[in-house]
Amino acid sequence: MKTVGLIAFIAVLSIELIFMNALNSLNQGLSQLSNINIFSQPKMSFFAEGNKLEVCINNPENFPVIVCSINGKEISLPSSAVIPAQTAENITLHVNNYHEFYNNIKNDNCIIFIKLHFLNVTVCTSERI
């Protein structure tokens, strides 16, 4: 009976140690992700020209970032784009209705949704322009 109890104790202790190690790894990974500059403040600049909207995205990190999609009222990204490490790239968005888009900006009602992928993580964020 003591042997069964000892084996059960060792099994529970082993499972607990494995779980604590996994939890510690998860906390460490989340801590590292929260220190990435792109989470705290994506560096984007917007320039309108005709029926196109240019977005300049600055990637100061040491890894490439894939811009999967950018969508909002009257605007969309025609195809995904890769921003290489430590570079800035211009991406052209399509404006469906320029007058409505301009009114949204004028009324401070232009929110875009951005989907980024990097380091095997996909992040969705929004930005008011």
JSON list of C-alpha atoms in Angstrom, two decimals:
[
{"chain": "A", "resi": 1, "resn": "MET", "atom": "CA", "xyz": [0.00, 0.00, 0.00]},
{"chain": "A", "resi": 2, "resn": "LYS", "atom": "CA", "xyz": [2.88, 2.37, 0.82]},
{"chain": "A", "resi": 3, "resn": "THR", "atom": "CA", "xyz": [4.45, 1.62, -2.56]},
{"chain": "A", "resi": 4, "resn": "VAL", "atom": "CA", "xyz": [1.24, 2.57, -4.42]},
{"chain": "A", "resi": 5, "resn": "GLY", "atom": "CA", "xyz": [1.01, 5.79, -2.41]},
{"chain": "A", "resi": 6, "resn": "LEU", "atom": "CA", "xyz": [4.66, 6.62, -3.13]},
{"chain": "A", "resi": 7, "resn": "ILE", "atom": "CA", "xyz": [4.21, 5.95, -6.86]},
{"chain": "A", "resi": 8, "resn": "ALA", "atom": "CA", "xyz": [1.05, 8.12, -6.91]},
{"chain": "A", "resi": 9, "resn": "PHE", "atom": "CA", "xyz": [2.89, 10.93, -5.07]},
{"chain": "A", "resi": 10, "resn": "ILE", "atom": "CA", "xyz": [5.81, 10.80, -7.53]},
{"chain": "A", "resi": 11, "resn": "ALA", "atom": "CA", "xyz": [3.42, 10.79, -10.50]},
{"chain": "A", "resi": 12, "resn": "VAL", "atom": "CA", "xyz": [1.47, 13.80, -9.19]},
{"chain": "A", "resi": 13, "resn": "LEU", "atom": "CA", "xyz": [4.70, 15.64, -8.37]},
{"chain": "A", "resi": 14, "resn": "SER", "atom": "CA", "xyz": [6.06, 14.93, -11.88]},
{"chain": "A", "resi": 15, "resn": "ILE", "atom": "CA", "xyz": [2.87, 16.19, -13.53]},
{"chain": "A", "resi": 16, "resn": "GLU", "atom": "CA", "xyz": [2.94, 19.31, -11.34]},
{"chain": "A", "resi": 17, "resn": "LEU", "atom": "CA", "xyz": [6.57, 20.05, -12.26]},
{"chain": "A", "resi": 18, "resn": "ILE", "atom": "CA", "xyz": [5.85, 19.58, -15.97]},
{"chain": "A", "resi": 19, "resn": "PHE", "atom": "CA", "xyz": [2.80, 21.86, -15.71]},
{"chain": "A", "resi": 20, "resn": "MET", "atom": "CA", "xyz": [4.77, 24.55, -13.81]},
{"chain": "A", "resi": 21, "resn": "ASN", "atom": "CA", "xyz": [7.56, 24.40, -16.41]},
{"chain": "A", "resi": 22, "resn": "ALA", "atom": "CA", "xyz": [5.05, 24.79, -19.25]},
{"chain": "A", "resi": 23, "resn": "LEU", "atom": "CA", "xyz": [3.36, 27.70, -17.45]},
{"chain": "A", "resi": 24, "resn": "ASN", "atom": "CA", "xyz": [6.73, 29.36, -16.83]},
{"chain": "A", "resi": 25, "resn": "SER", "atom": "CA", "xyz": [7.63, 28.96, -20.52]},
{"chain": "A", "resi": 26, "resn": "LEU", "atom": "CA", "xyz": [4.29, 30.48, -21.53]},
{"chain": "A", "resi": 27, "resn": "ASN", "atom": "CA", "xyz": [4.78, 33.46, -19.20]},
{"chain": "A", "resi": 28, "resn": "GLN", "atom": "CA", "xyz": [8.30, 33.98, -20.53]},
{"chain": "A", "resi": 29, "resn": "GLY", "atom": "CA", "xyz": [7.07, 33.84, -24.13]},
{"chain": "A", "resi": 30, "resn": "LEU", "atom": "CA", "xyz": [4.27, 36.34, -23.44]},
{"chain": "A", "resi": 31, "resn": "SER", "atom": "CA", "xyz": [6.77, 38.63, -21.71]},
{"chain": "A", "resi": 32, "resn": "GLN", "atom": "CA", "xyz": [9.06, 38.52, -24.75]},
{"chain": "A", "resi": 33, "resn": "LEU", "atom": "CA", "xyz": [6.17, 39.24, -27.13]},
{"chain": "A", "resi": 34, "resn": "SER", "atom": "CA", "xyz": [5.01, 42.21, -25.06]},
{"chain": "A", "resi": 35, "resn": "ASN", "atom": "CA", "xyz": [8.49, 43.74, -25.43]},
{"chain": "A", "resi": 36, "resn": "ILE", "atom": "CA", "xyz": [8.30, 43.75, -29.23]},
{"chain": "A", "resi": 37, "resn": "ASN", "atom": "CA", "xyz": [7.90, 47.33, -30.46]},
{"chain": "A", "resi": 38, "resn": "ILE", "atom": "CA", "xyz": [5.27, 46.43, -33.03]},
{"chain": "A", "resi": 39, "resn": "PHE", "atom": "CA", "xyz": [2.77, 45.55, -30.27]},
{"chain": "A", "resi": 40, "resn": "SER", "atom": "CA", "xyz": [3.19, 48.79, -28.36]},
{"chain": "A", "resi": 41, "resn": "GLN", "atom": "CA", "xyz": [3.13, 51.17, -31.31]},
{"chain": "A", "resi": 42, "resn": "PRO", "atom": "CA", "xyz": [3.00, 50.10, -34.94]},
{"chain": "A", "resi": 43, "resn": "LYS", "atom": "CA", "xyz": [4.87, 52.71, -36.93]},
{"chain": "A", "resi": 44, "resn": "MET", "atom": "CA", "xyz": [2.55, 53.61, -39.80]},
{"chain": "A", "resi": 45, "resn": "SER", "atom": "CA", "xyz": [2.11, 56.73, -41.88]},
{"chain": "A", "resi": 46, "resn": "PHE", "atom": "CA", "xyz": [-0.80, 57.30, -44.26]},
{"chain": "A", "resi": 47, "resn": "PHE", "atom": "CA", "xyz": [-0.76, 59.34, -47.50]},
{"chain": "A", "resi": 48, "resn": "ALA", "atom": "CA", "xyz": [-3.83, 59.79, -49.72]},
{"chain": "A", "resi": 49, "resn": "GLU", "atom": "CA", "xyz": [-3.51, 60.30, -53.50]},
{"chain": "A", "resi": 50, "resn": "GLY", "atom": "CA", "xyz": [-6.44, 60.03, -55.90]},
{"chain": "A", "resi": 51, "resn": "ASN", "atom": "CA", "xyz": [-8.28, 56.78, -55.30]},
{"chain": "A", "resi": 52, "resn": "LYS", "atom": "CA", "xyz": [-5.26, 55.23, -53.56]},
{"chain": "A", "resi": 53, "resn": "LEU", "atom": "CA", "xyz": [-4.05, 55.35, -50.00]},
{"chain": "A", "resi": 54, "resn": "GLU", "atom": "CA", "xyz": [-0.37, 54.76, -49.31]},
{"chain": "A", "resi": 55, "resn": "VAL", "atom": "CA", "xyz": [0.66, 53.26, -45.99]},
{"chain": "A", "resi": 56, "resn": "CYS", "atom": "CA", "xyz": [4.30, 53.44, -44.99]},
{"chain": "A", "resi": 57, "resn": "ILE", "atom": "CA", "xyz": [5.08, 50.72, -42.43]},
{"chain": "A", "resi": 58, "resn": "ASN", "atom": "CA", "xyz": [8.37, 50.87, -40.54]},
{"chain": "A", "resi": 59, "resn": "ASN", "atom": "CA", "xyz": [9.63, 47.54, -39.19]},
{"chain": "A", "resi": 60, "resn": "PRO", "atom": "CA", "xyz": [12.43, 48.23, -36.66]},
{"chain": "A", "resi": 61, "resn": "GLU", "atom": "CA", "xyz": [12.60, 44.59, -35.55]},
{"chain": "A", "resi": 62, "resn": "ASN", "atom": "CA", "xyz": [15.14, 41.90, -36.54]},
{"chain": "A", "resi": 63, "resn": "PHE", "atom": "CA", "xyz": [12.54, 39.73, -38.27]},
{"chain": "A", "resi": 64, "resn": "PRO", "atom": "CA", "xyz": [10.20, 40.21, -41.25]},
{"chain": "A", "resi": 65, "resn": "VAL", "atom": "CA", "xyz": [6.56, 41.14, -40.73]},
{"chain": "A", "resi": 66, "resn": "ILE", "atom": "CA", "xyz": [3.80, 40.01, -43.09]},
{"chain": "A", "resi": 67, "resn": "VAL", "atom": "CA", "xyz": [0.89, 42.40, -43.49]},
{"chain": "A", "resi": 68, "resn": "CYS", "atom": "CA", "xyz": [-1.91, 39.91, -44.13]},
{"chain": "A", "resi": 69, "resn": "SER", "atom": "CA", "xyz": [-4.78, 42.37, -44.47]},
{"chain": "A", "resi": 70, "resn": "ILE", "atom": "CA", "xyz": [-5.81, 45.96, -43.90]},
{"chain": "A", "resi": 71, "resn": "ASN", "atom": "CA", "xyz": [-9.54, 46.67, -44.07]},
{"chain": "A", "resi": 72, "resn": "GLY", "atom": "CA", "xyz": [-11.84, 49.51, -43.14]},
{"chain": "A", "resi": 73, "resn": "LYS", "atom": "CA", "xyz": [-14.75, 51.54, -44.39]},
{"chain": "A", "resi": 74, "resn": "GLU", "atom": "CA", "xyz": [-14.17, 51.99, -48.12]},
{"chain": "A", "resi": 75, "resn": "ILE", "atom": "CA", "xyz": [-10.54, 50.71, -48.09]},
{"chain": "A", "resi": 76, "resn": "SER", "atom": "CA", "xyz": [-8.82, 47.36, -48.51]},
{"chain": "A", "resi": 77, "resn": "LEU", "atom": "CA", "xyz": [-5.41, 45.81, -49.14]},
{"chain": "A", "resi": 78, "resn": "PRO", "atom": "CA", "xyz": [-5.39, 44.03, -52.53]},
{"chain": "A", "resi": 79, "resn": "SER", "atom": "CA", "xyz": [-2.77, 41.45, -51.47]},
{"chain": "A", "resi": 80, "resn": "SER", "atom": "CA", "xyz": [-0.55, 40.67, -48.51]},
{"chain": "A", "resi": 81, "resn": "ALA", "atom": "CA", "xyz": [2.88, 42.30, -48.25]},
{"chain": "A", "resi": 82, "resn": "VAL", "atom": "CA", "xyz": [6.16, 41.43, -46.54]},
{"chain": "A", "resi": 83, "resn": "ILE", "atom": "CA", "xyz": [8.06, 44.11, -44.64]},
{"chain": "A", "resi": 84, "resn": "PRO", "atom": "CA", "xyz": [11.69, 42.93, -44.30]},
{"chain": "A", "resi": 85, "resn": "ALA", "atom": "CA", "xyz": [13.55, 43.37, -41.02]},
{"chain": "A", "resi": 86, "resn": "GLN", "atom": "CA", "xyz": [14.68, 46.90, -40.19]},
{"chain": "A", "resi": 87, "resn": "THR", "atom": "CA", "xyz": [13.15, 48.51, -43.26]},
{"chain": "A", "resi": 88, "resn": "ALA", "atom": "CA", "xyz": [10.21, 50.71, -44.17]},
{"chain": "A", "resi": 89, "resn": "GLU", "atom": "CA", "xyz": [7.91, 49.81, -47.05]},
{"chain": "A", "resi": 90, "resn": "ASN", "atom": "CA", "xyz": [5.06, 51.61, -48.80]},
{"chain": "A", "resi": 91, "resn": "ILE", "atom": "CA", "xyz": [1.88, 49.60, -49.33]},
{"chain": "A", "resi": 92, "resn": "THR", "atom": "CA", "xyz": [-0.93, 50.81, -51.59]},
{"chain": "A", "resi": 93, "resn": "LEU", "atom": "CA", "xyz": [-4.48, 50.36, -50.33]},
{"chain": "A", "resi": 94, "resn": "HIS", "atom": "CA", "xyz": [-7.47, 50.49, -52.63]},
{"chain": "A", "resi": 95, "resn": "VAL", "atom": "CA", "xyz": [-10.12, 53.12, -51.86]},
{"chain": "A", "resi": 96, "resn": "ASN", "atom": "CA", "xyz": [-13.58, 52.02, -53.04]},
{"chain": "A", "resi": 97, "resn": "ASN", "atom": "CA", "xyz": [-15.36, 55.35, -52.60]},
{"chain": "A", "resi": 98, "resn": "TYR", "atom": "CA", "xyz": [-13.00, 58.29, -52.18]},
{"chain": "A", "resi": 99, "resn": "HIS", "atom": "CA", "xyz": [-15.71, 60.81, -51.15]},
{"chain": "A", "resi": 100, "resn": "GLU", "atom": "CA", "xyz": [-17.07, 58.51, -48.43]},
{"chain": "A", "resi": 101, "resn": "PHE", "atom": "CA", "xyz": [-13.53, 57.73, -47.30]},
{"chain": "A", "resi": 102, "resn": "TYR", "atom": "CA", "xyz": [-12.72, 61.46, -47.08]},
{"chain": "A", "resi": 103, "resn": "ASN", "atom": "CA", "xyz": [-15.92, 62.08, -45.08]},
{"chain": "A", "resi": 104, "resn": "ASN", "atom": "CA", "xyz": [-14.98, 59.30, -42.66]},
{"chain": "A", "resi": 105, "resn": "ILE", "atom": "CA", "xyz": [-11.57, 60.88, -42.09]},
{"chain": "A", "resi": 106, "resn": "LYS", "atom": "CA", "xyz": [-13.08, 64.36, -41.73]},
{"chain": "A", "resi": 107, "resn": "ASN", "atom": "CA", "xyz": [-15.61, 63.07, -39.17]},
{"chain": "A", "resi": 108, "resn": "ASP", "atom": "CA", "xyz": [-12.90, 61.12, -37.27]},
{"chain": "A", "resi": 109, "resn": "ASN", "atom": "CA", "xyz": [-14.73, 57.91, -38.15]},
{"chain": "A", "resi": 110, "resn": "CYS", "atom": "CA", "xyz": [-12.04, 56.09, -40.11]},
{"chain": "A", "resi": 111, "resn": "ILE", "atom": "CA", "xyz": [-10.86, 52.99, -38.27]},
{"chain": "A", "resi": 112, "resn": "ILE", "atom": "CA", "xyz": [-8.82, 50.38, -40.07]},
{"chain": "A", "resi": 113, "resn": "PHE", "atom": "CA", "xyz": [-8.21, 46.81, -38.98]},
{"chain": "A", "resi": 114, "resn": "ILE", "atom": "CA", "xyz": [-4.74, 45.39, -39.51]},
{"chain": "A", "resi": 115, "resn": "LYS", "atom": "CA", "xyz": [-3.73, 41.72, -39.44]},
{"chain": "A", "resi": 116, "resn": "LEU", "atom": "CA", "xyz": [0.02, 41.08, -39.08]},
{"chain": "A", "resi": 117, "resn": "HIS", "atom": "CA", "xyz": [1.96, 37.82, -38.97]},
{"chain": "A", "resi": 118, "resn": "PHE", "atom": "CA", "xyz": [5.47, 37.40, -37.55]},
{"chain": "A", "resi": 119, "resn": "LEU", "atom": "CA", "xyz": [7.42, 34.83, -35.53]},
{"chain": "A", "resi": 120, "resn": "ASN", "atom": "CA", "xyz": [4.61, 32.29, -36.14]},
{"chain": "A", "resi": 121, "resn": "VAL", "atom": "CA", "xyz": [2.15, 34.63, -34.40]},
{"chain": "A", "resi": 122, "resn": "THR", "atom": "CA", "xyz": [-0.79, 36.42, -35.99]},
{"chain": "A", "resi": 123, "resn": "VAL", "atom": "CA", "xyz": [-1.84, 39.71, -34.44]},
{"chain": "A", "resi": 124, "resn": "CYS", "atom": "CA", "xyz": [-4.90, 41.82, -35.19]},
{"chain": "A", "resi": 125, "resn": "THR", "atom": "CA", "xyz": [-5.00, 45.47, -34.24]},
{"chain": "A", "resi": 126, "resn": "SER", "atom": "CA", "xyz": [-6.89, 48.61, -35.19]},
{"chain": "A", "resi": 127, "resn": "GLU", "atom": "CA", "xyz": [-5.77, 52.13, -35.97]},
{"chain": "A", "resi": 128, "resn": "ARG", "atom": "CA", "xyz": [-7.70, 55.38, -36.29]},
{"chain": "A", "resi": 129, "resn": "ILE", "atom": "CA", "xyz": [-6.59, 57.55, -39.20]}
]
